[in-house]
Short mmCIF file of C-alpha atoms in Angstrom, two decimals:
data_model
loop_
_atom_site.label_atom_id
_atom_site.label_comp_id
_atom_site.label_asym_id
_atom_site.label_seq_id
_atom_site.Cartn_x
_atom_site.Cartn_y
_atom_site.Cartn_z
CA MET U 1 52.01 7.21 -23.31
CA LYS U 2 48.29 6.67 -23.88
CA LYS U 3 48.22 3.94 -21.22
CA SER U 4 49.76 6.32 -18.70
CA THR U 5 47.16 8.98 -19.51
CA SER U 6 44.31 6.45 -19.19
CA LYS U 7 45.61 5.25 -15.86
CA SER U 8 45.94 8.80 -14.64
CA THR U 9 42.33 9.52 -15.63
CA GLU U 10 41.09 6.43 -13.77
CA THR U 11 43.05 7.53 -10.71
CA ARG U 12 41.46 10.97 -10.79
CA GLU U 13 37.97 9.45 -11.23
CA SER U 14 38.65 7.16 -8.30
CA ASN U 15 39.82 10.09 -6.18
CA TYR U 16 36.72 12.08 -7.07
CA ARG U 17 34.29 9.25 -6.30
CA GLU U 18 31.28 10.58 -4.40
CA ILE U 19 31.41 9.92 -0.68
CA HIS U 20 28.29 9.92 1.49
CA TRP U 21 28.47 11.13 5.08
CA GLU U 22 26.15 10.78 8.03
CA LEU U 23 25.96 12.49 11.39
CA ARG U 24 26.11 10.14 14.36
CA PRO U 25 24.56 10.94 17.74
CA GLY U 26 26.95 13.16 19.67
CA GLY U 27 27.88 15.22 16.60
CA MET U 28 30.42 12.78 15.07
CA LEU U 29 30.50 12.92 11.23
CA VAL U 30 31.41 9.57 9.68
CA GLN U 31 31.37 8.02 6.24
CA LYS U 32 28.09 6.30 5.52
CA MET U 33 28.45 2.58 4.89
CA ASP U 34 26.15 0.46 2.76
CA VAL U 35 25.18 -2.86 4.31
CA GLY U 36 26.43 -5.75 2.25
CA ASP U 37 29.13 -3.68 0.53
CA GLY U 38 32.33 -5.71 0.80
CA SER U 39 34.43 -2.57 0.47
CA SER U 40 33.27 -1.43 3.94
CA GLY U 41 35.17 -4.24 5.62
CA PRO U 42 35.31 -8.03 5.93
CA MET U 43 32.00 -9.88 6.17
CA ILE U 44 31.06 -11.73 9.35
CA LYS U 45 28.24 -14.13 10.09
CA ILE U 46 26.06 -13.47 13.12
CA LYS U 47 23.75 -16.03 14.70
CA VAL U 48 20.49 -14.30 15.62
CA SER U 49 17.88 -16.03 17.81
CA HIS U 50 14.26 -14.92 17.74
CA GLY U 51 12.10 -17.15 19.87
CA LEU U 52 12.21 -20.60 18.28
CA CYS U 53 13.63 -19.21 15.04
CA HIS U 54 17.33 -18.89 14.25
CA TYR U 55 18.94 -16.81 11.50
CA ASP U 56 22.49 -16.68 10.12
CA ILE U 57 22.99 -13.09 9.03
CA ALA U 58 26.03 -11.96 7.01
CA VAL U 59 26.97 -8.26 7.39
CA PRO U 60 30.16 -6.18 7.13
CA ALA U 61 32.16 -6.33 10.35
CA GLN U 62 32.02 -2.56 10.77
CA SER U 63 28.20 -2.31 10.52
CA THR U 64 26.04 -0.86 13.25
CA PHE U 65 23.21 -2.61 15.08
CA GLY U 66 20.89 -0.37 13.07
CA ASP U 67 22.33 -1.85 9.89
CA LEU U 68 21.81 -5.33 11.30
CA LYS U 69 18.16 -4.49 12.02
CA LYS U 70 17.62 -3.50 8.40
CA VAL U 71 18.82 -6.91 7.25
CA LEU U 72 16.72 -8.66 9.91
CA ALA U 73 13.65 -6.74 8.77
CA HIS U 74 13.75 -8.65 5.47
CA GLU U 75 14.25 -11.98 7.24
CA THR U 76 11.73 -11.65 10.07
CA GLY U 77 9.13 -9.21 8.76
CA LEU U 78 9.68 -6.99 11.80
CA GLU U 79 10.40 -3.36 11.01
CA SER U 80 13.61 -1.90 12.44
CA LYS U 81 11.66 0.20 14.96
CA GLU U 82 9.91 -2.95 16.19
CA GLN U 83 13.17 -4.77 16.95
CA ARG U 84 15.23 -4.96 20.13
CA LEU U 85 18.73 -6.52 19.95
CA LEU U 86 20.60 -7.98 22.91
CA PHE U 87 24.29 -8.81 22.92
CA LYS U 88 25.83 -10.33 26.02
CA GLY U 89 22.68 -9.53 27.99
CA LYS U 90 22.58 -5.83 27.12
CA GLU U 91 20.30 -4.06 24.68
CA LYS U 92 22.18 -2.25 21.94
CA GLU U 93 21.33 1.06 20.31
CA ASN U 94 21.09 1.55 16.56
CA ASP U 95 24.22 3.72 16.36
CA GLU U 96 26.51 1.25 18.16
CA TYR U 97 29.07 -0.51 15.96
CA LEU U 98 29.25 -4.29 16.03
CA HIS U 99 33.06 -4.49 16.17
CA MET U 100 33.27 -1.82 18.88
CA VAL U 101 31.24 -3.90 21.35
CA GLY U 102 32.97 -7.19 20.53
CA VAL U 103 30.67 -8.75 17.94
CA LYS U 104 32.77 -11.15 15.84
CA ASP U 105 32.19 -13.89 13.32
CA MET U 106 29.62 -16.44 14.66
CA SER U 107 28.70 -14.21 17.62
CA LYS U 108 25.22 -14.71 19.03
CA VAL U 109 22.65 -11.90 19.19
CA ILE U 110 19.14 -12.18 20.60
CA LEU U 111 16.23 -10.47 18.86
CA PHE U 112 12.92 -9.78 20.53
CA GLU U 113 9.96 -7.70 19.48
CA ASP U 114 9.35 -4.36 21.15
CA PRO U 115 6.57 -4.90 23.76
CA ALA U 116 4.75 -1.71 22.77
CA SER U 117 4.80 -2.77 19.13
CA LYS U 118 3.55 -6.22 20.04
CA GLU U 119 0.71 -4.72 22.04
CA ARG U 120 -0.26 -2.49 19.11
CA LYS U 121 -0.36 -5.51 16.84
CA LEU U 122 -2.60 -7.37 19.28
CA GLU U 123 -4.92 -4.38 19.42
CA ASP U 124 -5.00 -4.20 15.62
CA MET U 125 -5.72 -7.92 15.47
CA LYS U 126 -8.56 -7.56 17.96
CA ARG U 127 -9.91 -4.58 16.03
CA ASN U 128 -9.83 -6.61 12.83
CA GLN U 129 -11.64 -9.46 14.54
CA ASP U 130 -14.28 -7.06 15.85
CA THR U 131 -14.67 -5.59 12.38
CA LEU U 132 -15.09 -9.05 10.87
CA LYS U 133 -17.65 -9.91 13.55
CA ALA U 134 -19.56 -6.70 12.74
CA TYR U 135 -19.52 -7.54 9.02
CA GLU U 136 -20.96 -10.98 9.75
CA ALA U 137 -23.67 -9.53 12.00
CA VAL U 138 -24.73 -7.00 9.36
CA ALA U 139 -24.73 -9.73 6.71
CA SER U 140 -27.00 -11.86 8.91
CA VAL U 141 -29.50 -8.99 9.24
CA ARG U 142 -29.32 -8.36 5.50
CA ALA U 143 -30.25 -11.99 4.81
CA GLU U 144 -33.33 -11.71 7.05
CA VAL U 145 -34.36 -8.42 5.44
CA ASP U 146 -34.07 -10.02 1.99
CA LYS U 147 -36.66 -12.62 3.05
CA LEU U 148 -39.00 -9.91 4.37
CA CYS U 149 -38.48 -7.95 1.16
CA GLU U 150 -39.94 -10.85 -0.81
CA LYS U 151 -43.09 -10.67 1.32
CA VAL U 152 -43.37 -6.90 0.74
CA VAL U 153 -43.15 -7.46 -3.00
CA ALA U 154 -45.82 -10.17 -2.79
CA LEU U 155 -48.17 -7.79 -0.95
CA GLU U 156 -47.62 -5.11 -3.56
CA THR U 157 -48.42 -7.58 -6.36
CA ASN U 158 -51.66 -8.65 -4.68
CA ILE U 159 -52.78 -5.07 -4.13
CA ARG U 160 -52.14 -4.19 -7.76
CA SER U 161 -54.25 -7.17 -8.82
CA GLY U 162 -57.15 -5.87 -6.69
CA THR U 163 -56.88 -8.39 -3.88
CA LYS U 164 -57.93 -7.15 -0.45
CA ILE U 165 -55.15 -7.60 2.16
CA ALA U 166 -55.85 -7.83 5.87
CA GLU U 167 -54.29 -4.97 7.83
CA LYS U 168 -52.66 -7.50 10.13
CA GLU U 169 -50.32 -8.46 7.29
CA PHE U 170 -48.89 -4.94 7.17
CA SER U 171 -48.53 -4.75 10.95
CA VAL U 172 -46.71 -8.07 11.21
CA LEU U 173 -44.25 -7.25 8.42
CA THR U 174 -43.55 -3.80 9.84
CA GLU U 175 -42.87 -5.28 13.27
CA LEU U 176 -40.47 -7.88 11.83
CA LEU U 177 -38.57 -5.17 9.96
CA MET U 178 -38.29 -3.07 13.12
CA ILE U 179 -36.85 -6.07 14.96
CA GLN U 180 -34.07 -6.26 12.36
CA LEU U 181 -33.50 -2.53 12.74
CA LEU U 182 -33.02 -3.00 16.48
CA LYS U 183 -30.50 -5.76 15.78
CA LEU U 184 -28.52 -3.34 13.63
CA ASP U 185 -28.51 -0.75 16.39
CA SER U 186 -26.97 -3.29 18.76
CA ILE U 187 -24.02 -4.01 16.42
CA GLU U 188 -20.83 -2.20 17.41
CA ALA U 189 -18.99 -1.28 14.25
CA ASP U 190 -16.26 1.06 13.03
CA GLY U 191 -14.95 2.08 9.66
CA GLN U 192 -16.42 0.33 6.65
CA ALA U 193 -18.51 -2.00 8.79
CA LYS U 194 -20.24 1.05 10.26
CA VAL U 195 -20.97 2.32 6.75
CA GLN U 196 -22.53 -1.03 5.81
CA ARG U 197 -24.66 -0.95 8.95
CA LYS U 198 -25.93 2.52 8.06
CA ILE U 199 -26.77 1.46 4.49
CA GLU U 200 -28.76 -1.53 5.74
CA ALA U 201 -30.64 0.63 8.27
CA ARG U 202 -31.73 2.97 5.46
CA ARG U 203 -32.80 -0.03 3.40
CA ILE U 204 -35.02 -1.32 6.23
CA GLN U 205 -36.56 2.12 6.72
CA SER U 206 -37.39 2.29 3.01
CA PHE U 207 -39.32 -1.00 3.30
CA VAL U 208 -41.20 0.28 6.36
CA ASP U 209 -42.19 3.42 4.43
CA LYS U 210 -43.28 1.31 1.48
CA LEU U 211 -45.50 -0.82 3.71
CA GLU U 212 -47.19 2.34 4.99
CA ASN U 213 -47.91 3.43 1.42
CA LEU U 214 -49.21 -0.01 0.48
CA LYS U 215 -51.42 -0.06 3.55
CA ALA U 216 -52.93 3.29 2.56
CA ARG U 217 -53.51 2.10 -1.02
CA ASN U 218 -55.10 -1.11 0.25
CA SER U 219 -57.44 0.79 2.54
CA LYS U 220 -58.35 3.28 -0.20
CA SER U 221 -59.08 0.50 -2.66
CA PHE U 222 -61.37 -1.22 -0.16
CA SER U 223 -63.21 2.04 0.43
CA HIS U 224 -63.85 2.41 -3.31
CA ASN U 225 -65.19 -1.13 -3.51
CA SER U 226 -67.68 -0.36 -0.69
CA ASN U 227 -68.98 2.67 -2.59
CA ALA U 228 -69.44 0.56 -5.68
CA VAL U 229 -71.55 -1.95 -3.77
CA SER U 230 -73.59 0.85 -2.28
CA VAL U 231 -74.27 2.31 -5.71
CA THR U 232 -75.38 -1.08 -6.98
CA THR U 233 -77.79 -1.47 -4.07
CA GLN U 234 -79.43 1.91 -4.80
CA TRP U 235 -79.73 1.02 -8.43
CA GLU U 236 -81.61 -2.24 -7.57
CA THR U 237 -84.04 -0.38 -5.31
CA PHE U 238 -84.71 2.07 -8.12
CA ALA U 239 -85.44 -0.78 -10.56
CA SER U 240 -88.11 -2.25 -8.29
CA GLY U 241 -90.25 0.87 -8.76
CA VAL U 242 -93.24 0.93 -11.17
CA GLY U 243 -91.45 2.50 -14.10
CA SER U 244 -91.24 5.93 -12.48
CA LEU U 245 -88.67 8.02 -10.66
CA SER U 246 -90.77 7.85 -7.46
CA ALA U 247 -90.38 5.15 -4.87
CA PRO U 248 -93.31 2.66 -4.49
CA VAL U 249 -96.18 3.73 -2.23
CA PRO U 250 -95.69 2.33 1.29
CA LEU U 251 -98.01 -0.49 2.31
CA GLN U 252 -99.18 1.41 5.40
CA SER U 253 -100.78 4.14 3.26
CA ALA U 254 -102.72 1.52 1.26
CA THR U 255 -104.15 0.04 4.43
CA LYS U 256 -105.39 3.40 5.60
CA LEU U 257 -107.33 3.90 2.38
CA THR U 258 -109.04 0.56 2.82
CA GLN U 259 -110.18 1.48 6.33
CA ASP U 260 -111.60 4.77 5.06
CA TRP U 261 -113.57 2.97 2.40
CA GLU U 262 -115.22 0.67 4.99
CA LEU U 263 -116.31 3.64 7.09
CA PHE U 264 -117.86 5.42 4.09
CA ASP U 265 -120.04 2.34 3.27
#
């Protein structure tokens, strides 16, 4: 009696198993089938050719070409929307059933990539190559600026130690930095490469501004040294006097006195 009840319960559970439906183009409502589910029909093997590659794909006989594309996506790396399937020389739509158009076990299907998708990939590849080229160009400029940065630091060290720097040094370094800035302007970049280019341009400008400040400090320091020499010269002239705050009597005045004395005699 218990076995009968258990069997009856299993039957009811089987009858109430959830069924998924999908709406096909044209308004037809059909039961949704899971690819690879043996309960949806017998399995068949399809030979798919894609260029020089060949695939043996096993799917339920009552699958659609859309279902076949999903399986091929895992094998080829091409998304379903990027695939085009030909059977007997005609392209098939996603909602067409394999068995309805005559696809049987060991049937041959041709796969080719959607031309528009292929073109987009080529454009993306070219864009990536351009981005890589821009990165390399910015890196090249950065390496040159690093070398010039060392010279700027050396100038700053010399100025702090009181060494006089020729103004030509500042002009040459500034000109070399501006050349690198022009190189950056000529680099065509997008995305992150453009950001890196902008960062490097700001870095160069900061070095140019620093050189201007160093040049001003160098000139100011030289001016102070000139004043010091001038003060020393005045102090020496003052020391040659005869122990007074007045300058020595000019020689011309002494000569005049001598002439007057001769006339008086």
